[in-house]
PDB file of C-alpha atoms in Angstrom:
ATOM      1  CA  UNK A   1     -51.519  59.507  10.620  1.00  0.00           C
ATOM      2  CA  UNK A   2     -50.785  57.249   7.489  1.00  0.00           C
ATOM      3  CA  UNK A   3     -48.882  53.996   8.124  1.00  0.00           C
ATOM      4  CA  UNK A   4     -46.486  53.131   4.990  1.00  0.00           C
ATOM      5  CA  UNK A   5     -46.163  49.166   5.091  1.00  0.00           C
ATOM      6  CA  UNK A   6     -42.916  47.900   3.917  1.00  0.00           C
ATOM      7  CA  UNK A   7     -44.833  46.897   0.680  1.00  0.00           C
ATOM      8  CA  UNK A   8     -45.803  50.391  -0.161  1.00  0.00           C
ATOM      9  CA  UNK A   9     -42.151  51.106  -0.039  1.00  0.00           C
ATOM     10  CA  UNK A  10     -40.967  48.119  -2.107  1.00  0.00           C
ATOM     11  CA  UNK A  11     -43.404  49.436  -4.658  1.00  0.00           C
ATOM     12  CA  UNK A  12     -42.497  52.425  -4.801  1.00  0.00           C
ATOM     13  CA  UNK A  13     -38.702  51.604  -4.818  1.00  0.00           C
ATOM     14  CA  UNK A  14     -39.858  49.417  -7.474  1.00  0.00           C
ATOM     15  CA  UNK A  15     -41.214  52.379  -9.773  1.00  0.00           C
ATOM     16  CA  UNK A  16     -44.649  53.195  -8.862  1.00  0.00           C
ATOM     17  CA  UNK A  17     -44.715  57.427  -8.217  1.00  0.00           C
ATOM     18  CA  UNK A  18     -48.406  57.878  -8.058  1.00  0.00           C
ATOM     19  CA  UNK A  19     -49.002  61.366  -6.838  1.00  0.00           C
ATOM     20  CA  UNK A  20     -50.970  59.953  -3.882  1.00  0.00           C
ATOM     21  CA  UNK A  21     -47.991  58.365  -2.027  1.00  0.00           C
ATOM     22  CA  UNK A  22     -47.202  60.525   0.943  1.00  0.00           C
ATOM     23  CA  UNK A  23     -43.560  60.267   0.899  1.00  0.00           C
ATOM     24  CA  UNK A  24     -40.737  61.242  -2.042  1.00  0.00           C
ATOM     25  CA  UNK A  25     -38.723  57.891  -2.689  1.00  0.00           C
ATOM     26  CA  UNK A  26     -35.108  59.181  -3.346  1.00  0.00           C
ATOM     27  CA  UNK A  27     -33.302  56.221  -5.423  1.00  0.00           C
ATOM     28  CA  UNK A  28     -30.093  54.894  -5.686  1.00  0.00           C
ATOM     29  CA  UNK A  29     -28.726  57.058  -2.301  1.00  0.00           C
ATOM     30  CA  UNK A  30     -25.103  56.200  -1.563  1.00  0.00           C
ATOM     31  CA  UNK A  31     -24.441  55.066   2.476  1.00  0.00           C
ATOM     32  CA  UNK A  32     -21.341  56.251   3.605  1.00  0.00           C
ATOM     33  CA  UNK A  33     -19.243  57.054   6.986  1.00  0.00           C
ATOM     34  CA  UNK A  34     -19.784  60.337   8.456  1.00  0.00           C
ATOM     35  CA  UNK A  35     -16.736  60.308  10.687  1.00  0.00           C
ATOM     36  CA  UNK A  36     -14.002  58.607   8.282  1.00  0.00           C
ATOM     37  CA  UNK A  37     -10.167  60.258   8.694  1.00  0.00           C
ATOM     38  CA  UNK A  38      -6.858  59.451   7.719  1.00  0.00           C
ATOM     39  CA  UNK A  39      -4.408  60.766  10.724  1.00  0.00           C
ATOM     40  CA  UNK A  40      -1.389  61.666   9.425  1.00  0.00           C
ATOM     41  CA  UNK A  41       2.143  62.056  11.816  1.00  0.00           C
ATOM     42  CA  UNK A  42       2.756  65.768  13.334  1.00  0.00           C
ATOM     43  CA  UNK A  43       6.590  65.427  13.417  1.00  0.00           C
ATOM     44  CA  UNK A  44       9.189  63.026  11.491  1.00  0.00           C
ATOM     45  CA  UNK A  45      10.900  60.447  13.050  1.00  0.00           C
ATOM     46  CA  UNK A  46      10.453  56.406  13.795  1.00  0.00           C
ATOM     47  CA  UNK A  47       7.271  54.529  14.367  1.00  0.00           C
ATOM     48  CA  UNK A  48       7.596  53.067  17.942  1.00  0.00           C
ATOM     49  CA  UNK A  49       3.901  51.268  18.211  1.00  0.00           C
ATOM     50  CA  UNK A  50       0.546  51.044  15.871  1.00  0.00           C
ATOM     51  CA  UNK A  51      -2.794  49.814  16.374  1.00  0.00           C
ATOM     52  CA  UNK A  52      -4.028  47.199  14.571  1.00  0.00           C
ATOM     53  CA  UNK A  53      -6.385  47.338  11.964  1.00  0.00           C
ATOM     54  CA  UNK A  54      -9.981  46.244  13.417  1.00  0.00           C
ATOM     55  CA  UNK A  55      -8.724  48.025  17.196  1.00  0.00           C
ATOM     56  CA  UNK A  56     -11.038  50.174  19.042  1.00  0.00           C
ATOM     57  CA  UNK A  57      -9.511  53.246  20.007  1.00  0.00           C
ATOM     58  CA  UNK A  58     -11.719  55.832  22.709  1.00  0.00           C
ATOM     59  CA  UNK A  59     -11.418  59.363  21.505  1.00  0.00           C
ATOM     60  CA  UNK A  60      -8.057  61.108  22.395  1.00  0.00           C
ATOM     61  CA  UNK A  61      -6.435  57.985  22.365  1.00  0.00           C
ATOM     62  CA  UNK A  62      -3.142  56.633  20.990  1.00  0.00           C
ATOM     63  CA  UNK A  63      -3.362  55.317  17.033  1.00  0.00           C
ATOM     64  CA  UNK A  64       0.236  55.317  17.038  1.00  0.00           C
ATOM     65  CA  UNK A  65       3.539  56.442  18.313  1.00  0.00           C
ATOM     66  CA  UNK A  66       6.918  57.626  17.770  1.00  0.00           C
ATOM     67  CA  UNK A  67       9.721  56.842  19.298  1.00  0.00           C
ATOM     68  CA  UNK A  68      10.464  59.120  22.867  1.00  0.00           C
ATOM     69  CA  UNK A  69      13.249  57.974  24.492  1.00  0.00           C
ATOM     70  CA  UNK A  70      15.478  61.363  24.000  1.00  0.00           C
ATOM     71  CA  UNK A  71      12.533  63.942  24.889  1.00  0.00           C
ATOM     72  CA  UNK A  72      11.567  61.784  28.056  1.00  0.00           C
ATOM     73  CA  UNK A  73      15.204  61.957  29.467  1.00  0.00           C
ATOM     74  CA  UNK A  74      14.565  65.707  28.156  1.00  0.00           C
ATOM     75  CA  UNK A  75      11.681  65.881  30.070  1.00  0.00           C
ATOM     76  CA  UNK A  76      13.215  64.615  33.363  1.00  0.00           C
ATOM     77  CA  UNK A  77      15.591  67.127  33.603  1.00  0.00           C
ATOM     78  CA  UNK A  78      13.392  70.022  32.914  1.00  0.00           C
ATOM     79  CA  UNK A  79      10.979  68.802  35.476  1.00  0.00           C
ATOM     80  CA  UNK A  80      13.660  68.766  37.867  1.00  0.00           C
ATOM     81  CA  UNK A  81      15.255  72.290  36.897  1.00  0.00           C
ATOM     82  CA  UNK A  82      11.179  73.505  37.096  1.00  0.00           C
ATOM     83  CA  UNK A  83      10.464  72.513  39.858  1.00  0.00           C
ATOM     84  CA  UNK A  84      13.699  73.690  41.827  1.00  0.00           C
ATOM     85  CA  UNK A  85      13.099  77.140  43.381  1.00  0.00           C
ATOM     86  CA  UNK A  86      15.857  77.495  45.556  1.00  0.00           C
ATOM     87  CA  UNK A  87      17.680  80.436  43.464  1.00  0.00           C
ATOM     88  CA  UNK A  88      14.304  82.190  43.646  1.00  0.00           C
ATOM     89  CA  UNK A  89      14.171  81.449  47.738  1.00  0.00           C
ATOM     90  CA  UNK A  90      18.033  82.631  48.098  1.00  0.00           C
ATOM     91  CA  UNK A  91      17.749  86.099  46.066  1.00  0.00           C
ATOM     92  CA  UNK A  92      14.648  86.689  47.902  1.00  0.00           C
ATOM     93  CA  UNK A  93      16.394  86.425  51.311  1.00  0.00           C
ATOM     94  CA  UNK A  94      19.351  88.363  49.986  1.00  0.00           C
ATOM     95  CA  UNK A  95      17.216  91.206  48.550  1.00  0.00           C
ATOM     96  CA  UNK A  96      15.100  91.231  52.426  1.00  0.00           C
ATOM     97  CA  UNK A  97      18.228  91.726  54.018  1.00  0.00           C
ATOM     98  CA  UNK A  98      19.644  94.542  50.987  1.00  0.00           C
ATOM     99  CA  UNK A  99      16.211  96.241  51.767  1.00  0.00           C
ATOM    100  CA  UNK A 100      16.779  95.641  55.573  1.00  0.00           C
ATOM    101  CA  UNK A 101      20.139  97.286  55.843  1.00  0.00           C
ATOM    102  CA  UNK A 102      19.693 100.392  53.983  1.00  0.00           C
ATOM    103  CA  UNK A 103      16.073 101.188  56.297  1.00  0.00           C
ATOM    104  CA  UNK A 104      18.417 101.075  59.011  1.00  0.00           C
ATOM    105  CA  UNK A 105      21.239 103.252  57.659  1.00  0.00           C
ATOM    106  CA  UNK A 106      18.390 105.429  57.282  1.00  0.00           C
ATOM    107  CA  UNK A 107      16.609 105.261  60.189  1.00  0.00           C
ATOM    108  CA  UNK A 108      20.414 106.101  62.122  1.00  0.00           C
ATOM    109  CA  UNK A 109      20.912 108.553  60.185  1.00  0.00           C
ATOM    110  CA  UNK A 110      17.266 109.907  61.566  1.00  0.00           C
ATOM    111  CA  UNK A 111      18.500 109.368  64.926  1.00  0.00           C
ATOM    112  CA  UNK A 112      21.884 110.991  64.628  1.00  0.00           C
ATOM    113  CA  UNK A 113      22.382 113.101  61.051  1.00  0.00           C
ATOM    114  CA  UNK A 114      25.958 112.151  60.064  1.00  0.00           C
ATOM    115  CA  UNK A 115      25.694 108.424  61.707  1.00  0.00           C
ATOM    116  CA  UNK A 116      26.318 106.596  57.682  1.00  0.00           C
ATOM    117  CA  UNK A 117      27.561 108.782  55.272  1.00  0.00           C
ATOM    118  CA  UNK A 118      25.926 109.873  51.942  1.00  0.00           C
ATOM    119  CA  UNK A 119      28.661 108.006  50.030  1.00  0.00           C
ATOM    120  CA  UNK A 120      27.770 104.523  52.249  1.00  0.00           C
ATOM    121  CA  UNK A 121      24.316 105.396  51.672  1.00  0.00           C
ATOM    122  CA  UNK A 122      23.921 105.034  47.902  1.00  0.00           C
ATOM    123  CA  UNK A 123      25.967 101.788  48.279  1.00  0.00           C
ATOM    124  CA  UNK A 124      23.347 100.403  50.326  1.00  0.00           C
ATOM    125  CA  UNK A 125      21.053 101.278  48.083  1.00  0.00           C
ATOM    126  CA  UNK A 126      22.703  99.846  45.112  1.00  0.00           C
ATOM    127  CA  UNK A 127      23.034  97.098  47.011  1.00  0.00           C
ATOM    128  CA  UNK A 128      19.199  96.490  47.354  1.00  0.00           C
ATOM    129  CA  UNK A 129      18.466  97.382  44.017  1.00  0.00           C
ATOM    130  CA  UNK A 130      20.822  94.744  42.508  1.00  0.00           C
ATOM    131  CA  UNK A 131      19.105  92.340  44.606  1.00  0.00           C
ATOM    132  CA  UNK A 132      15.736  93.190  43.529  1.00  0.00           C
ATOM    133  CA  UNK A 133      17.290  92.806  40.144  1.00  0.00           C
ATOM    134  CA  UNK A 134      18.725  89.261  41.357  1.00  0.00           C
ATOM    135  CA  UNK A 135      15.502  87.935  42.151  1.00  0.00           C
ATOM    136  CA  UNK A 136      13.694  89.136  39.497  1.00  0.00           C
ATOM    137  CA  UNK A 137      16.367  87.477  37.227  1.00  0.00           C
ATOM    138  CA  UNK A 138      15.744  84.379  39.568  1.00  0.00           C
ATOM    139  CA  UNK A 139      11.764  83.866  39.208  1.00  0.00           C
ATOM    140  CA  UNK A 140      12.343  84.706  35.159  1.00  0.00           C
ATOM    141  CA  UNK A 141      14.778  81.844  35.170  1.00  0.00           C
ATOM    142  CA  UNK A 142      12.158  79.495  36.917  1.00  0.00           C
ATOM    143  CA  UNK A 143       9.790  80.627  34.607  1.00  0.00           C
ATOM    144  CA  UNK A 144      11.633  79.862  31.820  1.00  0.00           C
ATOM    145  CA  UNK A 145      12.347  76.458  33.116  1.00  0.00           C
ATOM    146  CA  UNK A 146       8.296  75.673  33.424  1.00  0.00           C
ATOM    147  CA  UNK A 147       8.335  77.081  29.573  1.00  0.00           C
ATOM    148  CA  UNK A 148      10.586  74.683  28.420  1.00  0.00           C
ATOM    149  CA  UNK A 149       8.562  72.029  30.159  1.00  0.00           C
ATOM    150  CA  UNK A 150       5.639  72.975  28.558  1.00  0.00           C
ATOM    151  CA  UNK A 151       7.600  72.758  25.391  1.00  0.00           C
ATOM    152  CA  UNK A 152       8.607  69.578  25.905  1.00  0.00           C
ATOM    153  CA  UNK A 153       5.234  68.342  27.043  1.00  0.00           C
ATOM    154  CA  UNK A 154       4.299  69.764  23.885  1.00  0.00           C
ATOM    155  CA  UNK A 155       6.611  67.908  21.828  1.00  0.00           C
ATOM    156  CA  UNK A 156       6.375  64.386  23.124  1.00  0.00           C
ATOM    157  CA  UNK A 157       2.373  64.702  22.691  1.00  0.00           C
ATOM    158  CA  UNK A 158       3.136  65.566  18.744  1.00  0.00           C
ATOM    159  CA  UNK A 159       4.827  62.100  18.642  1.00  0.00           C
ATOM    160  CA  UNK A 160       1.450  60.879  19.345  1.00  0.00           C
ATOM    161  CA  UNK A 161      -1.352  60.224  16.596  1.00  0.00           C
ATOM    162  CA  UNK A 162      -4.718  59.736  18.027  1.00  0.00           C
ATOM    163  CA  UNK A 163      -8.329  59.279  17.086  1.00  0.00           C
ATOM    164  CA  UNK A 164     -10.298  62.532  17.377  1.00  0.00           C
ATOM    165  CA  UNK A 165     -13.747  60.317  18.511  1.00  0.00           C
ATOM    166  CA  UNK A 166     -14.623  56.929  19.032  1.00  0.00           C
ATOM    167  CA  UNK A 167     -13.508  54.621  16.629  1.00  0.00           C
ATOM    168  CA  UNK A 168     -12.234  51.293  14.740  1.00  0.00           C
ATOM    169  CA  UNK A 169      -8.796  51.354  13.241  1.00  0.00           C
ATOM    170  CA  UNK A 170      -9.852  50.337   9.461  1.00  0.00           C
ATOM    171  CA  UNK A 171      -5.849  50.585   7.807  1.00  0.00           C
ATOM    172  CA  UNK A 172      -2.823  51.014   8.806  1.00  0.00           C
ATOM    173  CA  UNK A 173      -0.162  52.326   6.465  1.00  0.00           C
ATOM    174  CA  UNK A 174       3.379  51.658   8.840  1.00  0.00           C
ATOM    175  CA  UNK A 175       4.580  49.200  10.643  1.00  0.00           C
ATOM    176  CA  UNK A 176       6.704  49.805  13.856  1.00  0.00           C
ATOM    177  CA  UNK A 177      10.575  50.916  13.047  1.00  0.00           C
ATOM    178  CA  UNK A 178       9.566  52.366   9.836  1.00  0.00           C
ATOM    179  CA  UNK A 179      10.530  56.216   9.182  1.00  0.00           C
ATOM    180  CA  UNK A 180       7.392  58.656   9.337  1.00  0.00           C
ATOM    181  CA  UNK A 181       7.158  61.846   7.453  1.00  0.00           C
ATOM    182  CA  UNK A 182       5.837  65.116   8.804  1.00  0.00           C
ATOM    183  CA  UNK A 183       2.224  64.511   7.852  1.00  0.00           C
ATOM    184  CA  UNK A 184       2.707  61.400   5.712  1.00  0.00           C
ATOM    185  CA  UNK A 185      -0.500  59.029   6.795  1.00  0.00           C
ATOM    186  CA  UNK A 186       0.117  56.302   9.300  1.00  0.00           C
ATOM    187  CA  UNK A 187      -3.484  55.021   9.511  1.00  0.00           C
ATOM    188  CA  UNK A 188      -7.336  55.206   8.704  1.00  0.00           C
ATOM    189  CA  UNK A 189      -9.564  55.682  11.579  1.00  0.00           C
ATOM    190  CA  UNK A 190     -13.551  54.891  11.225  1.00  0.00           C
ATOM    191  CA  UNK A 191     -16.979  55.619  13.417  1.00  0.00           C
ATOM    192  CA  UNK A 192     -19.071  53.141  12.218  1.00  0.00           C
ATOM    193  CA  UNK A 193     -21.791  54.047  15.066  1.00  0.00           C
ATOM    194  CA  UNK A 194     -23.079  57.374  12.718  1.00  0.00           C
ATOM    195  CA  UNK A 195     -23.972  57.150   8.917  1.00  0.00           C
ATOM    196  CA  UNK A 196     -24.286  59.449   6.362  1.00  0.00           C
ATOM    197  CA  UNK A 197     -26.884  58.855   3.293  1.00  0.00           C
ATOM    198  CA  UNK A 198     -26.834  60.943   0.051  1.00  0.00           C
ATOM    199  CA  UNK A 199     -29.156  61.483  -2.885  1.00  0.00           C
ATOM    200  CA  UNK A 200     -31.195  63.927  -5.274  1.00  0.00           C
ATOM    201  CA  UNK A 201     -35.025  64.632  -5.501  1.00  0.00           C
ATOM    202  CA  UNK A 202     -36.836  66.710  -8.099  1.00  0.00           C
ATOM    203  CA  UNK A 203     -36.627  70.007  -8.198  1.00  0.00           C
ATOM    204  CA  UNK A 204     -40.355  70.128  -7.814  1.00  0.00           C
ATOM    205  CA  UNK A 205     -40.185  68.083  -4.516  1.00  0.00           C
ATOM    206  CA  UNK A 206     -37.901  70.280  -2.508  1.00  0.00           C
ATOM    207  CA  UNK A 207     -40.453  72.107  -0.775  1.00  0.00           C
ATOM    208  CA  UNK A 208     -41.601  68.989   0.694  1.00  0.00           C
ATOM    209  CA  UNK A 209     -37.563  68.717   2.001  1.00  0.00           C
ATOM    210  CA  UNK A 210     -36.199  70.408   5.047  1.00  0.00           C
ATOM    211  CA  UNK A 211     -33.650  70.067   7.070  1.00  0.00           C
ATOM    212  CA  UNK A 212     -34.197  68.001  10.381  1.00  0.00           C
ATOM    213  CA  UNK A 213     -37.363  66.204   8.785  1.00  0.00           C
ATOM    214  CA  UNK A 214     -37.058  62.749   9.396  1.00  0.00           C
ATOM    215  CA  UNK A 215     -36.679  60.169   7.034  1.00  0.00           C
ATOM    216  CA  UNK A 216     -36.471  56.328   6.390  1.00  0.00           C
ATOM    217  CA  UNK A 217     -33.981  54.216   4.585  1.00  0.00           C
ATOM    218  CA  UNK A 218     -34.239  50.706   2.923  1.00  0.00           C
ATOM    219  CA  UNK A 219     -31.264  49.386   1.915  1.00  0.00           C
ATOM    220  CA  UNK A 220     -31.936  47.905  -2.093  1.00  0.00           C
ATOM    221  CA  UNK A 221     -30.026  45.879  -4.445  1.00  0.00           C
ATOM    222  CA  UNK A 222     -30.128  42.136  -5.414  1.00  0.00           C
ATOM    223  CA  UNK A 223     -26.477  41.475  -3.701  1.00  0.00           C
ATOM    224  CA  UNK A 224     -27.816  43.687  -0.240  1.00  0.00           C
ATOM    225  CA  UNK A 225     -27.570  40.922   2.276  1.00  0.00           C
ATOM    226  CA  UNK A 226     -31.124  38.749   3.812  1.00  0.00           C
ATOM    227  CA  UNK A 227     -30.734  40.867   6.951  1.00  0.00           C
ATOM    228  CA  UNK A 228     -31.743  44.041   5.783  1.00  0.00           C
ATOM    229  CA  UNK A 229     -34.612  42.217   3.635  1.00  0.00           C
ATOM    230  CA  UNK A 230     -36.952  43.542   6.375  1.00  0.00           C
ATOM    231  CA  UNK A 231     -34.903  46.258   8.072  1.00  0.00           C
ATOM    232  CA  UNK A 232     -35.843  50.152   7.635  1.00  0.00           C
ATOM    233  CA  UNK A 233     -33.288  52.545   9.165  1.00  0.00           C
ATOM    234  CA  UNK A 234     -34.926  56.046  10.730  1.00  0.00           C
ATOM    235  CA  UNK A 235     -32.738  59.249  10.332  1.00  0.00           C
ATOM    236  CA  UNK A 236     -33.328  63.073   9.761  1.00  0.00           C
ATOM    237  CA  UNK A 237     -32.258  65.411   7.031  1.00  0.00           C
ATOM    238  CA  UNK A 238     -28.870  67.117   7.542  1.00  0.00           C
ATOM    239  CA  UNK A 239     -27.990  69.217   4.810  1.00  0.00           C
ATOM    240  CA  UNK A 240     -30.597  69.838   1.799  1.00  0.00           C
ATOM    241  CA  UNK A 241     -27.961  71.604  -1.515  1.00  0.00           C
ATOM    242  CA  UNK A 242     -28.705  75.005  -2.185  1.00  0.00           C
ATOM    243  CA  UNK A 243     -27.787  74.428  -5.844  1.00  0.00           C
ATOM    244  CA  UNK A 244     -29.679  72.967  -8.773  1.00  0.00           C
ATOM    245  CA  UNK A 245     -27.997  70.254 -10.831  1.00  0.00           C
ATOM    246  CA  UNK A 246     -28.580  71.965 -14.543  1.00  0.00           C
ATOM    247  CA  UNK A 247     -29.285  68.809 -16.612  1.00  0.00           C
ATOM    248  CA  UNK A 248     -31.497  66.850 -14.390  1.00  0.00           C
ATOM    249  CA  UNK A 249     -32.697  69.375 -12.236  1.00  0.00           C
ATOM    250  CA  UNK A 250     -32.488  67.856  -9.364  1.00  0.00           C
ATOM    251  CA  UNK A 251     -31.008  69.023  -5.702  1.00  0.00           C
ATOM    252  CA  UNK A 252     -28.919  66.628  -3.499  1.00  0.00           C
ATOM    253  CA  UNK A 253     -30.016  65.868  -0.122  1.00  0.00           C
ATOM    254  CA  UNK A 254     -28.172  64.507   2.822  1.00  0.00           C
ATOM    255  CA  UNK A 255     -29.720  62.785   6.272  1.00  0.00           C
ATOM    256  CA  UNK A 256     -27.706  60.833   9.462  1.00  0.00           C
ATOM    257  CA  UNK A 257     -28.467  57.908  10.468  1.00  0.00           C
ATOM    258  CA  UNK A 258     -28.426  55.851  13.923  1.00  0.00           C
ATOM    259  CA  UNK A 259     -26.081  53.186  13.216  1.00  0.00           C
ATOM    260  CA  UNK A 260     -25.321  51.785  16.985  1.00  0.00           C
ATOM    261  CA  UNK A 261     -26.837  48.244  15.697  1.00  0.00           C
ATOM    262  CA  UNK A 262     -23.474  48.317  13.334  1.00  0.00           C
ATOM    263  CA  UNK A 263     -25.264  46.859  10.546  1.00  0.00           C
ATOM    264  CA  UNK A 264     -24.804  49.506   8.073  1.00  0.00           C
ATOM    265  CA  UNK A 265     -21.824  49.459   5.724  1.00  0.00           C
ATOM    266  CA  UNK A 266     -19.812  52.013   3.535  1.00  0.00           C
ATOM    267  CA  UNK A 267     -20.739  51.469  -0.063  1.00  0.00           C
ATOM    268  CA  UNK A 268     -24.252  50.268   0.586  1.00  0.00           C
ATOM    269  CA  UNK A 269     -26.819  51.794  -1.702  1.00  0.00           C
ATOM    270  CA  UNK A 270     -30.716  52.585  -0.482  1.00  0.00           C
ATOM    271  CA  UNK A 271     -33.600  54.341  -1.196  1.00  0.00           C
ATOM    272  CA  UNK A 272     -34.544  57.367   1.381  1.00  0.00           C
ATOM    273  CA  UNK A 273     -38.035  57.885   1.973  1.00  0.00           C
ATOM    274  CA  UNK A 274     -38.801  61.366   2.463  1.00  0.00           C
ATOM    275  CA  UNK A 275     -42.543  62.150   4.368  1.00  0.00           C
ATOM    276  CA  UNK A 276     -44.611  65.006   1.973  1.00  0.00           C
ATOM    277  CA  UNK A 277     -44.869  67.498   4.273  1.00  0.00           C
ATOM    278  CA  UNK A 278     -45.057  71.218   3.547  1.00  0.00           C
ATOM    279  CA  UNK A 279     -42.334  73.165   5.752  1.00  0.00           C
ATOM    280  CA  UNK A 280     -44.104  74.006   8.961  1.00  0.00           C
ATOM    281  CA  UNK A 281     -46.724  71.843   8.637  1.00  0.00           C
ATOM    282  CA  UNK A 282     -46.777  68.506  10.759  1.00  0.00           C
ATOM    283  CA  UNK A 283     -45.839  65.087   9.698  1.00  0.00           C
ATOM    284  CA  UNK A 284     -48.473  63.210   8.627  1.00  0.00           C
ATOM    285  CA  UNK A 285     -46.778  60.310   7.110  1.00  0.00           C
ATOM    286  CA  UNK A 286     -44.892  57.273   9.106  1.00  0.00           C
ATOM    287  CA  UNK A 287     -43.814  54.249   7.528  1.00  0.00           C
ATOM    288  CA  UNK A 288     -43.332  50.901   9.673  1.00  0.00           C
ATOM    289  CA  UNK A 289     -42.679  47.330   9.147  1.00  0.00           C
ATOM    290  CA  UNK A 290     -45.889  45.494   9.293  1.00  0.00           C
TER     291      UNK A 290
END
């Protein structure tokens, strides 16, 4: 197994494509965010709170907020009117004893034809009947009741704009007591921790480019600050173009990198080293700092 010192790569970086290197040296790659959203508001109304720009924000949590007061007092009294089943309890108890009364008109009438008339009868029955229909009506009302609170629920949570994953607040675009659009922007959310890096090769490279091969990045440029002077950032290949750019024939090529150390910046520009290795065939080439 080859080991590519960081001088090999400066040279080649630097112009020198002798067929003998074992890697393709893919110039001028732009370093961007992979996870980079504006978040925009769900519903119109007025901004109640917003992050500040530079804030960490866990995934699923609040960028910003609308103002609640109105659905929360909502909310109060649709919990209560949920979570009150005592219509449901009565027409239950009224429909037992409907039920209960005509099984005994019945059952005298078993005893002794004649006892309740046939008239009396279909009263009774009527009688249960509506009260079946009672507490059906009943338990449809409670249901509708637990709707609504879902509704509600639903509604206060679309006053809410929050981060989709992990990240750092980069702009914000209100400030609290402003009005907000439906889906006008409110603020820019970042995850600096992943990092996307773009570039071409040669046509005649591409068989040496797969996806999930991994590759190496050296961040170049005469304004690139000292600490990456020495630094070489490991990835693999996430997305390899399945079209040809017609003038230069060349295909673009995308890899992820780690960027947990937070080094890394949008707008940073590299050079991706890319191993020569046939697809299927094992990696032979490594490059390391010596």
């Amino acid at each position: 197994m080859a080991a590519l010192s960081l001088a090999s790569l400066c040279a080649a970086a630097a112009g020198d494509s002798r067929e003998s290197e074992p890697f393709i040296a893919a110039q001028g790659c732009r370093i961007m965010f992979v996870d980079d959203v504006k978040l925009a508001s769900e519903r119109r109304g007025i901004l109640a709170q917003i992050a500040l720009p530079g804030a960490t924000i866990a995934a699923g949590g609040d960028v910003a907020r609308l103002r609640d007061a109105v659905l929360k007092a909502n909310l109060a009294i649709v919990e209560r009117e949920a979570n009150n089943d005592i219509e449901v309890r009565f027409a239950q108890k009224a429909f037992e004893l409907a039920e209960l009364k005509h099984e005994r008109a019945l059952m005298a009438n078993g005893q002794n034809v004649g006892t309740v008339s046939d008239l009396e009868l279909k009263e009774l029955r009527l009688s249960a009947d509506r009260a079946s229909l009672q507490y059906e009506q009943a338990e449809h009302g409670l249901a509708v009741a637990r709707l609504r609170l879902d509704e509600i629920r639903a509604s206060l949570d679309a006053l809410r704009v929050v981060s989709p994953f992990a990240a750092q607040v980069r702009a914000v675009y209100k400030q609290p007591g402003e009005v907000v659009q439906e889906g006008e922007i409110v603020a820019e959310v970042v995850n600096t921790e992943r990092i996307r890096v773009e570039g071409d090769v040669p046509l005649a490279d591409l068989p040496f480019v797969r996806p999930q091969a991994s590759i190496q990045v050296r961040i170049e440029g005469a304004s690139a600050p000292p600490e990456f002077a020495q630094r070489v950032f490991s990835g693999s290949i996430t997305f390899v173009d399945v079209k040809v750019e017609p003038v230069s024939q060349r295909v673009r090529v995308a890899a992820e990198l780690d960027n947990r150390s937070g080094l890394l910046r949008e707008g940073l520009v590299g050079v991706m080293y890319i191993p020569k290795t046939p697809a299927g065939g094992e990696q032979s080439a490594r490059m390391e700092i010596k």
